[in-house]
Coordinates of N, CA and C in Angstrom, one line a residue:
L28 N -126.7 55.5 76.1 CA -125.4 55.5 75.5 C -125.1 54.4 77.2
F29 N -125.0 55.4 78.7 CA -124.4 55.5 79.5 C -124.6 54.2 80.3
R30 N -126.1 54.0 79.5 CA -126.6 52.7 80.0 C -126.4 51.3 79.9
A31 N -125.8 51.7 77.9 CA -125.4 50.5 77.6 C -123.5 50.2 77.9
S32 N -123.3 51.3 77.8 CA -122.0 51.2 78.7 C -121.8 50.8 80.0
A33 N -122.5 50.8 80.9 CA -122.2 50.5 81.9 C -122.5 49.0 81.8
T34 N -123.4 48.2 81.4 CA -122.9 47.3 81.1 C -122.3 46.2 79.9
L35 N -122.0 46.8 78.9 CA -121.1 46.4 78.4 C -119.5 46.0 78.5
T36 N -118.8 47.8 79.8 CA -117.7 47.1 80.1 C -116.8 46.0 80.6
P37 N -118.3 45.3 81.4 CA -118.0 44.8 82.7 C -117.9 43.7 81.7
A38 N -117.9 43.4 80.6 CA -118.8 42.6 79.9 C -117.0 42.3 78.6
S39 N -116.5 43.8 78.4 CA -115.2 43.8 77.3 C -113.7 43.4 78.6
L40 N -114.0 44.4 80.4 CA -113.0 43.3 80.6 C -113.3 42.5 80.8
I41 N -114.3 41.4 80.9 CA -114.2 39.9 81.7 C -113.4 39.3 79.8
G42 N -114.2 40.0 79.2 CA -113.1 39.3 77.6 C -112.2 39.2 78.2
S43 N -111.5 40.8 77.9 CA -110.4 40.8 77.9 C -109.0 40.5 78.3
L44 N -110.1 40.0 80.6 CA -108.8 39.0 80.9 C -109.0 37.2 80.7
I45 N -109.6 37.0 79.9 CA -110.0 35.5 79.4 C -108.7 34.9 78.0
L46 N -108.6 36.7 77.6 CA -108.1 36.5 76.5 C -106.3 36.3 77.1
M47 N -106.0 36.7 78.7 CA -105.0 37.0 78.4 C -104.5 35.4 79.9
L48 N -105.7 35.3 80.3 CA -106.0 33.9 81.4 C -104.9 32.0 80.3
D49 N -105.2 32.3 79.3 CA -104.7 31.5 78.6 C -102.8 31.0 78.4
G50 N -103.2 32.3 78.2 CA -101.1 33.0 78.1 C -100.5 32.9 79.5
L51 N -101.6 33.0 80.7 CA -100.3 33.0 81.1 C -100.5 31.4 82.3
A52 N -101.2 31.2 82.0 CA -101.2 29.9 82.1 C -100.2 28.9 80.8
A53 N -99.6 29.7 80.1 CA -98.5 28.8 79.0 C -97.4 29.5 79.5
G54 N -96.8 30.6 79.7 CA -96.0 31.0 80.9 C -95.3 30.2 82.3
L55 N -96.0 29.3 82.9 CA -96.0 28.9 83.5 C -94.9 27.7 84.0
S56 N -95.6 27.6 81.9 CA -94.5 25.9 81.7 C -92.6 26.9 81.5
G57 N -92.7 27.7 81.2 CA -91.1 28.6 80.6 C -91.3 29.5 79.7
V58 N -90.6 30.3 79.9 CA -91.5 31.5 78.4 C -90.5 30.6 77.2
A59 N -89.8 29.9 77.5 CA -89.9 29.5 75.7 C -91.5 28.9 75.1
S60 N -92.2 28.7 76.4 CA -93.4 27.9 76.1 C -94.6 29.1 76.0
A61 N -94.5 29.8 76.8 CA -95.1 31.4 76.6 C -94.8 32.0 75.0
G62 N -93.6 32.2 74.4 CA -93.6 32.4 73.6 C -93.7 31.8 72.6
V63 N -94.0 30.4 72.1 CA -94.6 30.1 71.1 C -95.9 29.5 71.0
Y64 N -96.9 29.8 72.4 CA -98.3 29.4 72.7 C -98.2 31.8 72.1
G65 N -97.4 32.9 72.8 CA -98.5 33.7 72.1 C -98.2 33.8 70.5
L66 N -96.6 33.3 69.7 CA -96.7 33.5 68.4 C -98.3 33.1 67.9
A67 N -98.8 31.8 67.9 CA -99.5 31.2 68.0 C -100.5 31.6 68.2
K68 N -100.7 32.1 68.7 CA -102.2 33.3 69.4 C -102.0 34.0 68.6
R69 N -101.0 34.9 68.8 CA -101.4 36.4 67.8 C -101.9 36.5 66.8
V70 N -101.0 35.1 65.6 CA -101.5 34.6 64.5 C -103.3 34.1 64.2
R71 N -103.1 33.7 65.3 CA -105.0 33.0 65.3 C -106.0 34.6 65.1
L72 N -105.5 35.4 66.7 CA -106.3 36.5 67.1 C -106.6 37.4 65.6
A73 N -105.1 37.7 64.6 CA -105.0 38.3 63.8 C -105.8 38.0 62.1
M74 N -105.6 36.4 62.2 CA -106.6 36.2 61.5 C -107.8 36.3 61.3
Q75 N -108.5 36.0 62.8 CA -109.6 36.1 63.7 C -110.7 37.6 63.2
F76 N -109.8 38.7 63.6 CA -110.0 39.6 63.8 C -110.0 40.5 62.2
G77 N -109.2 40.2 62.0 CA -109.5 40.7 60.6 C -110.4 40.4 59.4
L78 N -111.4 39.1 59.4 CA -111.9 38.2 58.5 C -113.3 38.6 59.1
S79 N -113.2 38.5 60.8 CA -114.6 38.6 61.3 C -114.9 40.7 61.5
S80 N -113.6 41.1 61.7 CA -114.6 42.5 61.3 C -114.8 42.6 59.0
A81 N -113.8 42.7 59.1 CA -115.1 42.2 57.3 C -116.8 41.5 57.0
L82 N -116.8 40.3 57.6 CA -118.1 39.5 58.1 C -119.1 40.3 58.7
T83 N -118.8 40.8 59.7 CA -119.4 42.0 61.2 C -120.4 42.9 60.2
R84 N -119.1 43.6 59.3 CA -119.6 44.9 58.8 C -120.8 44.7 58.0
V85 N -121.0 43.5 57.7 CA -121.6 42.9 56.7 C -123.0 42.4 56.9
A86 N -122.7 41.8 58.0 CA -124.2 41.3 59.4 C -124.3 42.4 59.9
T87 N -123.9 42.8 60.5 CA -125.1 43.7 61.6 C -125.8 44.2 60.8
P88 N -125.5 45.3 59.7 CA -126.8 45.7 59.3 C -128.1 44.5 59.2
A89 N -127.3 44.0 58.3 CA -128.4 42.2 58.3 C -129.6 41.9 58.9
F90 N -128.3 42.4 60.0 CA -129.3 41.5 62.0 C -130.6 42.7 62.3
V91 N -129.9 43.6 61.9 CA -130.6 45.0 62.0 C -131.9 45.0 61.7
E92 N -131.8 44.8 60.1 CA -132.8 44.6 59.4 C -133.8 43.5 59.2
A93 N -133.3 42.1 60.2 CA -134.3 40.8 60.0 C -135.0 41.9 61.5
K94 N -134.7 42.0 62.3 CA -135.0 42.3 63.6 C -136.7 43.2 63.6
K95 N -136.5 43.6 62.3 CA -137.5 44.5 61.6 C -138.7 43.8 61.1
A96 N -138.4 42.6 60.9 CA -139.6 41.6 60.3 C -139.3 40.2 61.3
P97 N -140.4 40.0 61.9 CA -140.8 39.2 63.0 C -140.7 38.1 62.4
G98 N -140.4 36.8 63.0 CA -139.6 35.7 63.2 C -138.3 35.3 61.2
R99 N -138.0 36.9 61.5 CA -136.9 36.8 60.4 C -134.9 36.6 60.6
M100 N -135.0 36.7 61.9 CA -134.0 36.6 62.4 C -133.0 34.9 62.6
P101 N -134.0 34.0 62.6 CA -133.7 32.5 62.6 C -133.1 32.5 61.1
A102 N -133.5 33.1 60.3 CA -133.2 32.6 58.5 C -131.9 33.2 58.1
V103 N -132.0 34.7 58.6 CA -130.5 35.6 58.5 C -129.6 35.4 58.9
L104 N -129.6 34.9 60.7 CA -128.8 34.2 61.4 C -127.6 32.9 61.0
E105 N -128.9 32.5 60.2 CA -128.3 30.4 59.4 C -127.7 31.3 58.4
E106 N -128.1 31.9 57.6 CA -127.4 32.8 56.3 C -126.0 32.9 56.3
T107 N -126.3 33.7 57.6 CA -124.8 34.7 57.9 C -124.0 33.1 58.4
L108 N -124.0 32.5 58.8 CA -122.8 31.9 59.4 C -123.2 30.4 58.4
R109 N -124.0 29.9 57.2 CA -123.1 29.6 56.3 C -122.2 30.0 55.8
V110 N -122.7 31.1 54.8 CA -121.4 32.0 54.4 C -120.1 32.7 54.9
S111 N -120.6 32.6 56.5 CA -118.9 32.9 57.7 C -118.2 31.1 57.4
M112 N -118.9 30.7 57.4 CA -117.7 29.3 58.0 C -117.1 28.7 56.4
L113 N -118.1 29.0 55.5 CA -118.0 29.6 53.8 C -116.8 30.1 54.0
L114 N -116.9 30.6 54.6 CA -115.1 31.6 53.6 C -114.5 31.1 54.5
S115 N -114.4 31.0 55.5 CA -113.4 30.8 57.0 C -112.7 29.9 57.3
F116 N -113.5 28.6 57.1 CA -112.8 27.2 57.1 C -111.7 26.7 55.9
P117 N -111.7 27.2 55.3 CA -110.8 26.9 54.1 C -109.3 28.1 54.6
V118 N -110.0 29.1 55.0 CA -108.9 30.4 55.3 C -108.1 29.5 56.4
F119 N -109.2 29.3 57.3 CA -108.0 28.7 58.5 C -107.3 27.0 58.5
F120 N -108.2 26.5 57.9 CA -107.3 25.2 57.8 C -106.1 24.7 57.0
G121 N -106.6 26.2 56.3 CA -105.3 26.0 54.8 C -104.6 26.2 55.5
V122 N -104.3 27.7 56.1 CA -103.4 28.3 56.8 C -102.6 27.2 57.9
A123 N -103.0 26.2 58.9 CA -103.6 24.6 59.7 C -102.5 24.2 58.9
A124 N -102.2 23.8 58.1 CA -102.4 23.0 57.1 C -100.7 23.2 56.3
I125 N -99.9 24.7 56.4 CA -99.1 24.9 55.6 C -98.3 25.3 57.6
A126 N -98.4 25.2 58.5 CA -98.1 26.1 59.2 C -96.3 26.0 59.7
H127 N -96.2 24.8 59.6 CA -94.5 24.5 59.8 C -93.9 24.7 58.5
E128 N -94.0 25.0 57.3 CA -94.1 25.4 56.5 C -94.2 27.5 56.5
L129 N -95.0 28.1 56.9 CA -94.9 28.9 57.2 C -94.4 30.4 58.5
I130 N -94.1 28.9 59.5 CA -93.6 29.0 60.1 C -92.0 29.2 59.8
A131 N -91.6 28.4 59.1 CA -89.6 28.1 58.7 C -89.7 29.6 57.2
L132 N -90.5 30.2 57.0 CA -90.8 30.6 55.4 C -90.5 32.3 57.0
V133 N -91.4 33.0 57.2 CA -91.8 33.7 58.0 C -90.4 34.2 59.0
L134 N -90.6 33.3 60.2 CA -89.4 33.2 61.4 C -88.0 32.2 60.5
D135 N -88.3 31.5 61.4 CA -87.4 30.0 61.3 C -87.2 29.2 62.4
Q136 N -86.2 27.9 62.1 CA -86.0 27.0 63.0 C -86.3 27.3 63.8
R137 N -86.0 28.0 65.0 CA -86.3 27.8 66.0 C -87.2 28.3 66.5
W138 N -88.7 28.9 65.7 CA -89.9 28.9 65.6 C -90.4 27.9 65.4
A139 N -90.1 26.3 65.2 CA -90.6 25.5 64.4 C -92.0 25.2 65.6
N140 N -91.5 25.0 66.4 CA -92.7 24.6 67.9 C -93.8 24.8 67.7
A141 N -93.9 26.1 67.5 CA -94.8 26.7 67.4 C -95.9 26.3 66.4
A142 N -95.4 25.9 65.0 CA -96.8 24.8 64.8 C -98.0 24.6 65.5
E143 N -97.4 23.2 65.6 CA -98.6 22.6 66.6 C -99.8 23.9 67.2
P144 N -99.6 24.4 68.1 CA -100.1 24.7 68.7 C -100.7 26.3 68.0
L145 N -100.1 26.9 66.7 CA -100.3 27.2 65.7 C -102.2 27.0 64.8
A146 N -101.8 25.2 64.6 CA -102.1 24.8 63.8 C -104.0 24.3 64.7
L147 N -103.4 24.5 66.2 CA -104.8 24.1 67.0 C -105.3 24.9 66.9
L148 N -104.9 26.3 67.3 CA -105.7 27.2 67.5 C -106.0 27.8 66.6
L149 N -106.1 28.3 65.1 CA -106.4 28.3 64.0 C -107.6 27.1 63.3
A150 N -107.7 26.3 64.0 CA -109.1 25.1 63.9 C -110.2 26.0 64.9
A151 N -109.7 26.4 65.7 CA -110.7 27.7 66.3 C -111.6 28.8 65.8
G152 N -110.8 29.5 64.8 CA -110.9 30.4 64.3 C -111.9 30.6 63.9
P153 N -112.5 29.1 63.5 CA -113.9 30.1 62.3 C -114.7 29.5 63.6
I154 N -114.8 29.1 64.8 CA -115.9 28.5 65.2 C -116.2 30.6 66.2
S155 N -115.2 30.8 66.6 CA -115.4 31.5 67.5 C -115.6 32.9 66.5
I156 N -115.8 33.6 65.1 CA -116.0 33.8 64.5 C -117.9 34.0 64.6
A157 N -118.1 32.8 64.4 CA -119.6 32.5 64.3 C -120.2 33.0 65.9
A158 N -119.1 32.3 67.1 CA -120.0 32.9 68.1 C -120.0 34.4 68.4
S159 N -118.9 34.8 68.0 CA -119.1 36.5 67.8 C -120.6 37.4 67.1
Y160 N -121.0 36.0 66.6 CA -122.2 36.9 66.2 C -123.4 36.6 66.4
M161 N -123.3 35.9 67.9 CA -124.2 35.7 68.5 C -124.1 37.0 69.4
E162 N -123.4 37.3 69.6 CA -123.4 38.8 70.3 C -123.6 39.2 69.9
S163 N -123.5 40.1 68.5 CA -123.8 41.3 67.7 C -125.5 40.5 68.5
V164 N -125.9 39.8 67.9 CA -127.6 39.2 67.9 C -128.2 40.3 69.3
L165 N -127.3 39.7 70.3 CA -127.7 39.9 71.2 C -127.9 41.1 71.7
L166 N -126.8 42.0 71.4 CA -126.7 43.1 71.4 C -128.1 44.3 70.8
I167 N -127.9 43.9 69.6 CA -129.1 44.7 68.1 C -130.2 44.0 69.2
D168 N -130.8 42.9 70.1 CA -132.4 42.4 70.8 C -132.0 43.4 71.9
E169 N -130.8 44.5 72.4 CA -130.8 44.9 73.9 C -130.7 43.8 74.9
R170 N -130.1 43.3 74.6 CA -129.9 42.1 75.5 C -128.2 42.1 76.1
R171 N -128.4 43.3 76.8 CA -126.1 43.1 77.0 C -126.5 42.8 78.5
K172 N -127.2 42.2 79.0 CA -126.6 41.4 80.4 C -126.7 40.2 80.1
T173 N -127.4 39.5 78.6 CA -126.7 38.0 78.4 C -125.5 38.4 78.3
I174 N -125.0 39.3 77.5 CA -124.3 39.0 76.7 C -122.6 39.3 78.3
V175 N -123.0 39.8 78.6 CA -122.2 39.7 80.2 C -121.9 38.8 80.7
A176 N -123.4 37.7 81.2 CA -123.4 36.7 81.3 C -122.4 35.9 80.7
L177 N -123.0 35.6 79.5 CA -121.9 34.5 78.8 C -120.3 35.1 78.6
K178 N -120.3 35.9 78.6 CA -118.8 36.1 78.8 C -118.1 35.5 80.3
A179 N -118.5 36.3 80.5 CA -118.9 35.7 82.2 C -118.0 33.6 82.7
S180 N -119.5 33.0 82.3 CA -119.5 31.9 81.5 C -118.7 31.3 81.4
K181 N -117.8 31.8 80.4 CA -116.7 31.2 79.7 C -115.4 31.3 80.8

């Protein structure tokens, strides 16, 4: 437990810093820009984490079983990615398509400028979900240092 924590804690810190840096960059453009970007990012992350947590609960046990059968992991990973993309692309792109209407309905016209960043950020949602599977596979394969290296390279 300590060995895993000692390796994964730096990866978590790096990941958290990366999540905050783009908001800091948006804040350099002014308070309004930071607010618009922050809203868009929170909506995307809420959707991404909600969908990926449900998908990961199913995928992780499948990855553990695939590790037991030599050569099975690529096929299981491919099927997992196929199902995830089939579910996540319509959700994320559907919300992106109605971003203007959603912002007007939930908030008001003062937040209308958040629709474009929201649509752009939502387009990356399915890709982020797919990337999260790689971390699960690496963790199951006990390649913690690779996880840290990947997070640091972002």
